[in-house]
mmCIF file of C-alpha atoms in Angstrom:
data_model
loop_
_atom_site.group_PDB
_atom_site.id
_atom_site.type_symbol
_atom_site.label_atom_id
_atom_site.label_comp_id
_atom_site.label_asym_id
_atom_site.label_seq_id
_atom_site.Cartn_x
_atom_site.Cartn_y
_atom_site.Cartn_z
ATOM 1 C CA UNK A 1 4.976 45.817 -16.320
ATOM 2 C CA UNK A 2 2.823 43.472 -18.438
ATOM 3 C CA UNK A 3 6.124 41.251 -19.175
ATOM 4 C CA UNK A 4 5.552 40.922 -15.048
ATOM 5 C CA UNK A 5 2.096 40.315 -15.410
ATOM 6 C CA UNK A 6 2.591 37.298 -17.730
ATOM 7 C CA UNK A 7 5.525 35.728 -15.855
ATOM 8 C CA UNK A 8 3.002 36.124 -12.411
ATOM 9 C CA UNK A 9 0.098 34.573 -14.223
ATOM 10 C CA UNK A 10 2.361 31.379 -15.702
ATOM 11 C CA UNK A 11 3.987 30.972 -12.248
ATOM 12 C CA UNK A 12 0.499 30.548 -10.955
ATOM 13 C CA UNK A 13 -0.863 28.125 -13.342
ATOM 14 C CA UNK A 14 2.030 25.813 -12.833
ATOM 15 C CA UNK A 15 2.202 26.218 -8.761
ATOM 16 C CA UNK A 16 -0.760 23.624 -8.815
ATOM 17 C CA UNK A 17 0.819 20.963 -11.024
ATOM 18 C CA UNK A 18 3.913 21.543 -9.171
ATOM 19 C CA UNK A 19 1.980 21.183 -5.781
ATOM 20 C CA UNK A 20 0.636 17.617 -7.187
ATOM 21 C CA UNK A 21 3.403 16.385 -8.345
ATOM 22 C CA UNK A 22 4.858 17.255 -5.007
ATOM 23 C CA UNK A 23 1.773 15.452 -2.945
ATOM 24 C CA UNK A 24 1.993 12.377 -5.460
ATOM 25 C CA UNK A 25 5.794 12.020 -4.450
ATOM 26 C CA UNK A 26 5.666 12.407 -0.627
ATOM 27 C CA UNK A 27 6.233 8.852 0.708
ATOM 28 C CA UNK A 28 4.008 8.458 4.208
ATOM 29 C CA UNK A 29 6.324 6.352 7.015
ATOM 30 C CA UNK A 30 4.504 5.007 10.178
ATOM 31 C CA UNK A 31 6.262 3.511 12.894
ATOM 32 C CA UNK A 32 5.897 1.613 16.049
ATOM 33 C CA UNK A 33 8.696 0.174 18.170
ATOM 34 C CA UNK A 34 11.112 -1.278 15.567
ATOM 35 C CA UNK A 35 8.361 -1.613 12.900
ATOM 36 C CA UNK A 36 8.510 0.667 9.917
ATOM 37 C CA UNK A 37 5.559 1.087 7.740
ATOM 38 C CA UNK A 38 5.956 3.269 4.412
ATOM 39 C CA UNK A 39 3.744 3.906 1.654
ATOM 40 C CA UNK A 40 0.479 2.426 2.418
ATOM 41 C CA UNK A 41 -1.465 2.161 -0.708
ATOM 42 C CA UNK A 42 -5.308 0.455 -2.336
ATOM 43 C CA UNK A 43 -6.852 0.884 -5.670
ATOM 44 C CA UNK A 44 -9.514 2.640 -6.890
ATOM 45 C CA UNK A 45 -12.482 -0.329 -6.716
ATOM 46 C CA UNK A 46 -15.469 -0.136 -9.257
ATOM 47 C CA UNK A 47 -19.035 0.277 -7.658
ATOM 48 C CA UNK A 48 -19.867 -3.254 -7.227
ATOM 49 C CA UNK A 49 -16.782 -4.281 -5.471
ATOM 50 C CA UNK A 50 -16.855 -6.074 -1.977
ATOM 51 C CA UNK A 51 -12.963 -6.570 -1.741
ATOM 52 C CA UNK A 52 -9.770 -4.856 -2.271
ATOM 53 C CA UNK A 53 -6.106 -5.237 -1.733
ATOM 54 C CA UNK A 54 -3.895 -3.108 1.082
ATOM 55 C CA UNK A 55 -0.074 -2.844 -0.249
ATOM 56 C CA UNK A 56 2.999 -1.314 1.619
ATOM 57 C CA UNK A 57 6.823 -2.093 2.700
ATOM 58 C CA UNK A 58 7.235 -2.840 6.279
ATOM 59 C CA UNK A 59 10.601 -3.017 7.760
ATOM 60 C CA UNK A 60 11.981 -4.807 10.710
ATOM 61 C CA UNK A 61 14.732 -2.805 12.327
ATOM 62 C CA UNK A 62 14.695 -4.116 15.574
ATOM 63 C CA UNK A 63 17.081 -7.596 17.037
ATOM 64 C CA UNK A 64 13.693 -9.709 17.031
ATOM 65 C CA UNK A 65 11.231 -11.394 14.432
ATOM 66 C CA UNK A 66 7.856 -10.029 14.939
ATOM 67 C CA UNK A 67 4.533 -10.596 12.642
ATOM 68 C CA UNK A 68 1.580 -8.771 11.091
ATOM 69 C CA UNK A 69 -1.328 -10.603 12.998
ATOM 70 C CA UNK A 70 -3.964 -8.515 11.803
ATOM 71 C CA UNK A 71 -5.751 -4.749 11.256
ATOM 72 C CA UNK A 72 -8.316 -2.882 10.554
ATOM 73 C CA UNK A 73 -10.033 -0.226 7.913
ATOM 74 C CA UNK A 74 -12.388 2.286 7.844
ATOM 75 C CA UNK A 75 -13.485 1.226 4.723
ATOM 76 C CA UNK A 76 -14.142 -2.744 5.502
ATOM 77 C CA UNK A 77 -15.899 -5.030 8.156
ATOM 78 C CA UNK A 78 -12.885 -7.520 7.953
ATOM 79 C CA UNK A 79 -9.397 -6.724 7.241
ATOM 80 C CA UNK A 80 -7.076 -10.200 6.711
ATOM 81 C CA UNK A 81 -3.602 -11.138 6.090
ATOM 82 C CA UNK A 82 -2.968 -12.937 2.740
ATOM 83 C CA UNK A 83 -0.471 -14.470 0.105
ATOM 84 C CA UNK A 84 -0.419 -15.903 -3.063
ATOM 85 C CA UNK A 85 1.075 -19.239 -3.683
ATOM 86 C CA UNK A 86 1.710 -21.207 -6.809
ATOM 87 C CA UNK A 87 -0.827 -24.747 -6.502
ATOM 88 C CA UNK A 88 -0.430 -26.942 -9.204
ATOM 89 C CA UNK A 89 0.320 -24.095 -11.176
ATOM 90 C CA UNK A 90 -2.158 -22.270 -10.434
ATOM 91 C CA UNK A 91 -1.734 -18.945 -8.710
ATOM 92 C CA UNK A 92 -4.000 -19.028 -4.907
ATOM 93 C CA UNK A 93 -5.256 -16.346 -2.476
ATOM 94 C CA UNK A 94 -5.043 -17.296 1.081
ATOM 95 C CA UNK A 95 -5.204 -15.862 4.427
ATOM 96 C CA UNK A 96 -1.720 -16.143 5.972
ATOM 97 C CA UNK A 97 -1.901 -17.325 9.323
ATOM 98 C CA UNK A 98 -1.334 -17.007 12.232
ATOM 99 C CA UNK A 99 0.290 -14.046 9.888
ATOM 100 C CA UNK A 100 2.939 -12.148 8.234
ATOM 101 C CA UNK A 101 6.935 -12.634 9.820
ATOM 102 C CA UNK A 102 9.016 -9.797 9.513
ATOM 103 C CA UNK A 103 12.652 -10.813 10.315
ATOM 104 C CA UNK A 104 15.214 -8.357 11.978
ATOM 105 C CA UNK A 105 17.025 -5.959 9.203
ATOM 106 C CA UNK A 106 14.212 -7.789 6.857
ATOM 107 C CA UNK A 107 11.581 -5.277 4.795
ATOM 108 C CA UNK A 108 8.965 -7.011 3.633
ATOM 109 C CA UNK A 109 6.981 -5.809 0.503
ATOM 110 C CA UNK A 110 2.988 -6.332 0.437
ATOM 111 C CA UNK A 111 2.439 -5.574 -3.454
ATOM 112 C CA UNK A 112 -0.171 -6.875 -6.137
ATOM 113 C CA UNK A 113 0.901 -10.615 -6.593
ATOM 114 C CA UNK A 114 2.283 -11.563 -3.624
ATOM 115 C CA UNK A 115 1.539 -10.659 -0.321
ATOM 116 C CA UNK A 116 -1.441 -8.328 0.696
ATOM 117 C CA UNK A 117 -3.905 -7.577 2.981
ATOM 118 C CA UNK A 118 -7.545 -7.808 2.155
ATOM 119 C CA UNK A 119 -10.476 -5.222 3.005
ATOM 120 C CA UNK A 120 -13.224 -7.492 2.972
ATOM 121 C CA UNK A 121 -16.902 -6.339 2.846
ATOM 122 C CA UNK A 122 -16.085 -3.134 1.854
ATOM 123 C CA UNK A 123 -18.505 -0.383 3.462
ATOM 124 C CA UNK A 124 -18.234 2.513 0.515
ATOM 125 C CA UNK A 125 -16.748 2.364 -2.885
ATOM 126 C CA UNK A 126 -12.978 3.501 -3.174
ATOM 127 C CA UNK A 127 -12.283 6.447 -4.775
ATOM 128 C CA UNK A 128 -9.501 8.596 -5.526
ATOM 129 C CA UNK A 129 -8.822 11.592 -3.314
ATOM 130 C CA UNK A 130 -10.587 9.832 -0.469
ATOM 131 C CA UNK A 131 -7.502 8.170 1.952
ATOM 132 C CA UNK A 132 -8.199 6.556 4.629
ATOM 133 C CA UNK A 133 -7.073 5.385 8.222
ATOM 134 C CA UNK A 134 -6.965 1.697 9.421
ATOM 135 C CA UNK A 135 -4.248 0.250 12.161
ATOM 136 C CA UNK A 136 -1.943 -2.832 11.729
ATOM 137 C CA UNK A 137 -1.816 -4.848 14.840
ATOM 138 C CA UNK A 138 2.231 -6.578 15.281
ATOM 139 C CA UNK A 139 2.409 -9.696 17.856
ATOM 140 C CA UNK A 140 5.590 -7.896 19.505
ATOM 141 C CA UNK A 141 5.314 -3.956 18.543
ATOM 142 C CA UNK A 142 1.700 -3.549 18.843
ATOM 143 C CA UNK A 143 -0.658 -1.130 17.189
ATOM 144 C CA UNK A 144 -0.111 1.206 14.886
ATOM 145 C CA UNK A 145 -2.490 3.861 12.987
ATOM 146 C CA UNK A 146 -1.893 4.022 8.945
ATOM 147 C CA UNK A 147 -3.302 5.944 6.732
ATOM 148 C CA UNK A 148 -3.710 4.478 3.040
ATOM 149 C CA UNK A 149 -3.565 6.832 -0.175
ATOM 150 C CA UNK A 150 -5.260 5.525 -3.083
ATOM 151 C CA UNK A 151 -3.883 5.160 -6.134
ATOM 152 C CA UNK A 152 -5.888 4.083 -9.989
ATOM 153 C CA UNK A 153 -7.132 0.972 -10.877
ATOM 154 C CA UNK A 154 -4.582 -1.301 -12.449
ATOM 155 C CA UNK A 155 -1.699 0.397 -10.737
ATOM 156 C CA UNK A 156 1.295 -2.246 -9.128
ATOM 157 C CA UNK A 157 3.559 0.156 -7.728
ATOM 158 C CA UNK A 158 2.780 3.849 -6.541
ATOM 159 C CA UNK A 159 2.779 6.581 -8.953
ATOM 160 C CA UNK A 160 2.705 3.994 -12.300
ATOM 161 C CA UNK A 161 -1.093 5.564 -12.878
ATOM 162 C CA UNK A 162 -2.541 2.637 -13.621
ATOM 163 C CA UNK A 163 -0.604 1.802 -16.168
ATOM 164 C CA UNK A 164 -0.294 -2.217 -17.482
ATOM 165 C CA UNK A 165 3.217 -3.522 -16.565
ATOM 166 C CA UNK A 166 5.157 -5.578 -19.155
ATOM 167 C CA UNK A 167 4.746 -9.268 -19.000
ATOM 168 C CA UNK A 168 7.754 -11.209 -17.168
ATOM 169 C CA UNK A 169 8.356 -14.487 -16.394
ATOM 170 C CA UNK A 170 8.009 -13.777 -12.965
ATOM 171 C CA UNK A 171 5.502 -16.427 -11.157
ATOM 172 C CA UNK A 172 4.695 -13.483 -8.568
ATOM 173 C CA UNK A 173 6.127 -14.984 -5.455
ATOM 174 C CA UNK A 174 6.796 -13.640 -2.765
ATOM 175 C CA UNK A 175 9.539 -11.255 -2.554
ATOM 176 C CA UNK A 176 11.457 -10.219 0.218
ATOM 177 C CA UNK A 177 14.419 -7.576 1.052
ATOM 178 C CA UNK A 178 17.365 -7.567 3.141
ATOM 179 C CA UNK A 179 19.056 -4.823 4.415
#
């Protein structure tokens, strides 16, 4: 009986770290028409930050281009579509306009480095274990509703904790998939 008791009493400690483990691994997908969103993701901003960065993959699986025109957030007053671009050697932020083009088979990923959207005049601090909802706006497929998880400061891809990736020569353009 108390060899029971003990196994009972390790199964629950570990069903919460199993339970986290299986949150932080659950990939969100949004679609609309031919448009599919996955993974929405920010970073955790410090207290006096006004901006952050929105990253995702969006995939095209429809016969025609379409493009990301624009958004929204909860958390901001402006939500934009940007890139960064090598200028005289010098990596550049700027709004991509009239906006993102997603080309049929094409997934497209929005990631630290390359191309983003911004959450401009942020209205709270973002923490983590606070997600929240904001809509993507496509020229062709229209609106959709998203909901972004957050993820630690420093972190370039999901689930790395924050942790520093190793240098590469990579100049951070913009990378893009085909299917």
């Amino acid at each position: 009986m108390r060899r029971f008791a003990v196994i009972a009493l390790l199964a629950l400690a570990l069903l919460p770290a199993g339970a986290h483990a299986q949150k932080q691994t659950a990939v969100k997908e949004f679609v609309v028409g031919p448009i599919k969103i996955t993974q929405p993701w920010t970073r955790v901003t410090p207290d006096a930050s006004t901006v952050a960065g929105g990253f995702m993959r969006i995939t095209n699986t429809g016969t025609v281009p379409d493009t990301l025109i624009a958004g929204t957030a909860l958390i901001s007053h402006r939500f934009e579509v940007h890139e960064m671009v090598m200028d005289q050697g010098v990596m550049k932020m700027r709004e991509l306009r009239p906006g993102l083009v997603i080309r049929p088979g094409e997934t497209v990923e929005l990631r630290p480095g390359s191309f983003h959207v911004m959450f401009i005049g942020l209205k709270q601090r973002i923490k983590l274990g606070h997600p929240f909802k904001g809509t993507l706006v496509f020229e062709k497929a229209g609106t959709t509703e998203i909901e972004y998880s957050i993820e630690p400061f420093g972190t370039r891809v999901p689930g790395d904790g924050g942790q520093p990736m190793p240098r590469t020569s990579e100049t951070g353009q913009h990378q893009k998939k085909s299917h």
